PDB file of C-alpha atoms in Angstrom:
ATOM      1  CA  MET A   1     -14.700  -5.704   3.364  1.00 55.00           C
ATOM      2  CA  SER A   2     -14.013  -2.222   2.133  1.00 81.00           C
ATOM      3  CA  VAL A   3     -10.636  -1.260   0.757  1.00 90.00           C
ATOM      4  CA  THR A   4      -9.666   2.315  -0.022  1.00 93.00           C
ATOM      5  CA  TYR A   5      -6.469   4.161  -0.785  1.00 95.00           C
ATOM      6  CA  LYS A   6      -4.874   7.553  -0.993  1.00 96.00           C
ATOM      7  CA  GLU A   7      -1.749   8.557  -2.843  1.00 97.00           C
ATOM      8  CA  TYR A   8       0.906  10.898  -1.528  1.00 98.00           C
ATOM      9  CA  LEU A   9       3.756  12.702  -3.269  1.00 97.00           C
ATOM     10  CA  THR A  10       6.269  12.492  -0.416  1.00 97.00           C
ATOM     11  CA  ASP A  11       7.102  10.179   2.446  1.00 97.00           C
ATOM     12  CA  GLU A  12       6.418  12.955   4.944  1.00 97.00           C
ATOM     13  CA  GLU A  13       2.924  13.550   3.532  1.00 98.00           C
ATOM     14  CA  ALA A  14       2.206   9.826   3.744  1.00 97.00           C
ATOM     15  CA  ILE A  15       3.348   9.652   7.369  1.00 97.00           C
ATOM     16  CA  ARG A  16       1.134  12.631   8.308  1.00 97.00           C
ATOM     17  CA  GLY A  17      -1.737  11.057   6.364  1.00 97.00           C
ATOM     18  CA  ILE A  18      -1.354   7.773   8.234  1.00 96.00           C
ATOM     19  CA  GLN A  19      -1.414   9.640  11.562  1.00 96.00           C
ATOM     20  CA  GLU A  20      -4.663  11.325  10.476  1.00 94.00           C
ATOM     21  CA  ILE A  21      -6.132   7.972   9.428  1.00 94.00           C
ATOM     22  CA  LYS A  22      -5.360   6.501  12.846  1.00 94.00           C
ATOM     23  CA  ALA A  23      -6.955   9.542  14.508  1.00 92.00           C
ATOM     24  CA  LYS A  24     -10.160   8.666  12.639  1.00 91.00           C
ATOM     25  CA  GLY A  25     -10.272   5.253  14.328  1.00 89.00           C
ATOM     26  CA  VAL A  26      -8.590   3.016  11.752  1.00 92.00           C
ATOM     27  CA  LEU A  27      -6.520   0.282  13.364  1.00 92.00           C
ATOM     28  CA  GLU A  28      -2.788   0.115  12.617  1.00 91.00           C
ATOM     29  CA  ASP A  29      -3.251  -3.478  11.385  1.00 91.00           C
ATOM     30  CA  ASP A  30      -5.530  -2.220   8.596  1.00 94.00           C
ATOM     31  CA  ILE A  31      -3.114   0.371   7.147  1.00 95.00           C
ATOM     32  CA  TYR A  32      -0.627  -0.627   4.431  1.00 95.00           C
ATOM     33  CA  VAL A  33       2.129   1.333   2.712  1.00 96.00           C
ATOM     34  CA  LEU A  34       3.288   0.589  -0.840  1.00 96.00           C
ATOM     35  CA  THR A  35       6.012   2.270  -2.869  1.00 96.00           C
ATOM     36  CA  HIS A  36       8.064   1.110  -5.815  1.00 92.00           C
ATOM     37  CA  GLU A  37      11.173   0.545  -3.664  1.00 92.00           C
ATOM     38  CA  ASP A  38      11.208  -2.041  -0.866  1.00 89.00           C
ATOM     39  CA  HIS A  39      13.503  -0.006   1.377  1.00 93.00           C
ATOM     40  CA  ARG A  40      11.299   3.090   1.014  1.00 96.00           C
ATOM     41  CA  THR A  41       8.163   1.076   1.761  1.00 94.00           C
ATOM     42  CA  SER A  42       9.747  -0.341   4.909  1.00 93.00           C
ATOM     43  CA  GLN A  43      11.042   3.040   6.020  1.00 96.00           C
ATOM     44  CA  VAL A  44       7.689   4.833   5.647  1.00 96.00           C
ATOM     45  CA  ALA A  45       5.797   1.961   7.287  1.00 95.00           C
ATOM     46  CA  GLU A  46       8.214   1.886  10.219  1.00 94.00           C
ATOM     47  CA  MET A  47       8.135   5.651  10.747  1.00 95.00           C
ATOM     48  CA  ALA A  48       4.318   5.730  10.637  1.00 96.00           C
ATOM     49  CA  ASP A  49       3.676   2.457  12.505  1.00 93.00           C
ATOM     50  CA  ALA A  50       1.867   0.968   9.517  1.00 94.00           C
ATOM     51  CA  ASN A  51       2.182  -2.326   7.623  1.00 90.00           C
ATOM     52  CA  THR A  52       3.776  -3.597   4.473  1.00 89.00           C
ATOM     53  CA  VAL A  53       2.252  -6.384   2.386  1.00 79.00           C
ATOM     54  CA  GLY A  54       3.842  -9.639   3.510  1.00 51.00           C
ATOM     55  CA  ILE A  55       3.226 -13.372   3.644  1.00 45.00           C
ATOM     56  CA  THR A  56       0.234 -12.926   5.947  1.00 54.00           C
ATOM     57  CA  GLU A  57      -1.597 -10.795   3.391  1.00 53.00           C
ATOM     58  CA  GLN A  58      -0.387 -12.528   0.238  1.00 46.00           C
ATOM     59  CA  GLY A  59      -0.227 -16.121   1.274  1.00 49.00           C
ATOM     60  CA  LEU A  60       2.799 -18.328   0.825  1.00 48.00           C
ATOM     61  CA  GLY A  61       2.135 -19.127  -2.853  1.00 51.00           C
ATOM     62  CA  THR A  62       1.988 -15.500  -3.956  1.00 49.00           C
ATOM     63  CA  SER A  63       5.012 -14.619  -1.823  1.00 48.00           C
ATOM     64  CA  ILE A  64       7.086 -17.336  -3.469  1.00 53.00           C
ATOM     65  CA  ALA A  65       5.852 -16.358  -6.939  1.00 54.00           C
ATOM     66  CA  ASN A  66       6.816 -12.732  -6.255  1.00 47.00           C
ATOM     67  CA  VAL A  67      10.451 -13.780  -5.891  1.00 51.00           C
ATOM     68  CA  PHE A  68      10.446 -14.593  -9.611  1.00 49.00           C
ATOM     69  CA  ARG A  69       8.263 -11.712 -10.814  1.00 54.00           C
ATOM     70  CA  LYS A  70       9.298  -8.336 -12.120  1.00 72.00           C
ATOM     71  CA  LYS A  71       8.697  -5.504  -9.645  1.00 76.00           C
ATOM     72  CA  GLY A  72       5.586  -4.203 -11.433  1.00 78.00           C
ATOM     73  CA  ASP A  73       4.023  -7.679 -11.473  1.00 82.00           C
ATOM     74  CA  GLU A  74       4.841  -8.110  -7.784  1.00 83.00           C
ATOM     75  CA  LEU A  75       3.203  -4.796  -6.859  1.00 89.00           C
ATOM     76  CA  ARG A  76       0.063  -5.528  -8.892  1.00 91.00           C
ATOM     77  CA  ALA A  77      -0.214  -8.904  -7.145  1.00 87.00           C
ATOM     78  CA  GLN A  78       0.103  -7.177  -3.761  1.00 88.00           C
ATOM     79  CA  PHE A  79      -2.682  -4.732  -4.604  1.00 93.00           C
ATOM     80  CA  GLU A  80      -4.889  -7.621  -5.719  1.00 91.00           C
ATOM     81  CA  GLU A  81      -4.208  -9.475  -2.462  1.00 88.00           C
ATOM     82  CA  LEU A  82      -5.327  -6.376  -0.559  1.00 91.00           C
ATOM     83  CA  GLY A  83      -8.666  -6.501  -2.392  1.00 92.00           C
ATOM     84  CA  PHE A  84      -8.327  -4.369  -5.516  1.00 95.00           C
ATOM     85  CA  SER A  85      -9.455  -5.589  -8.936  1.00 95.00           C
ATOM     86  CA  LYS A  86      -6.928  -6.356 -11.652  1.00 95.00           C
ATOM     87  CA  SER A  87      -7.570  -3.036 -13.445  1.00 96.00           C
ATOM     88  CA  GLU A  88      -7.429  -1.048 -10.188  1.00 97.00           C
ATOM     89  CA  SER A  89      -4.157  -2.800  -9.321  1.00 96.00           C
ATOM     90  CA  GLU A  90      -2.683  -1.799 -12.687  1.00 96.00           C
ATOM     91  CA  GLN A  91      -3.693   1.842 -12.134  1.00 97.00           C
ATOM     92  CA  LEU A  92      -2.249   1.865  -8.624  1.00 96.00           C
ATOM     93  CA  GLU A  93       1.017   0.322  -9.783  1.00 95.00           C
ATOM     94  CA  GLN A  94       1.310   3.122 -12.359  1.00 95.00           C
ATOM     95  CA  LYS A  95       1.031   5.643  -9.523  1.00 96.00           C
ATOM     96  CA  LEU A  96       3.982   3.930  -7.853  1.00 95.00           C
ATOM     97  CA  ASP A  97       5.898   4.232 -11.142  1.00 93.00           C
ATOM     98  CA  GLN A  98       5.456   8.006 -10.702  1.00 96.00           C
ATOM     99  CA  ASN A  99       7.322   7.774  -7.364  1.00 96.00           C
ATOM    100  CA  LYS A 100       4.155   8.198  -5.281  1.00 97.00           C
ATOM    101  CA  VAL A 101       3.374   6.537  -1.956  1.00 98.00           C
ATOM    102  CA  VAL A 102       0.071   4.654  -1.846  1.00 97.00           C
ATOM    103  CA  VAL A 103      -1.531   4.103   1.555  1.00 97.00           C
ATOM    104  CA  VAL A 104      -4.219   1.420   1.603  1.00 96.00           C
ATOM    105  CA  VAL A 105      -6.864   1.037   4.303  1.00 95.00           C
ATOM    106  CA  LYS A 106      -8.662  -2.273   4.705  1.00 92.00           C
ATOM    107  CA  ASN A 107     -11.695  -2.807   6.921  1.00 85.00           C
ATOM    108  CA  SER A 108     -12.309   0.898   7.413  1.00 79.00           C
ATOM    109  CA  PRO A 109     -14.860   1.799  10.080  1.00 75.00           C
ATOM    110  CA  ALA A 110     -18.338   2.951   9.086  1.00 75.00           C
ATOM    111  CA  GLY A 111     -18.314   6.549   7.913  1.00 75.00           C
ATOM    112  CA  PHE A 112     -14.568   6.626   7.286  1.00 78.00           C
ATOM    113  CA  THR A 113     -13.459   8.962   4.515  1.00 78.00           C
ATOM    114  CA  TYR A 114     -10.030  10.183   3.486  1.00 75.00           C
TER     115      TYR A 114
END
């Protein structure tokens, strides 16, 4: 399974980027939006017809643990559940600290590039 990402500075850029990703043949079910704020994540995902990381991706145990974690810990755990290493997850969470939007693509088709 391949997992890739791209970071965006604004919600609008992320939405346009997701539309471009879909045009390249990536399925909606394989596109995830992460931001540092839950409401922003939901809003961007809804506007772009993409996904947020939920129980299905994390599993029940991680979802319950996230209730008691600090936001940064929760986000790193979500990145790890999507397939990133611990160090990659830390780097990606730092991008979210900078108010960026990270769009993750799982199971990208052969030849897919951002």
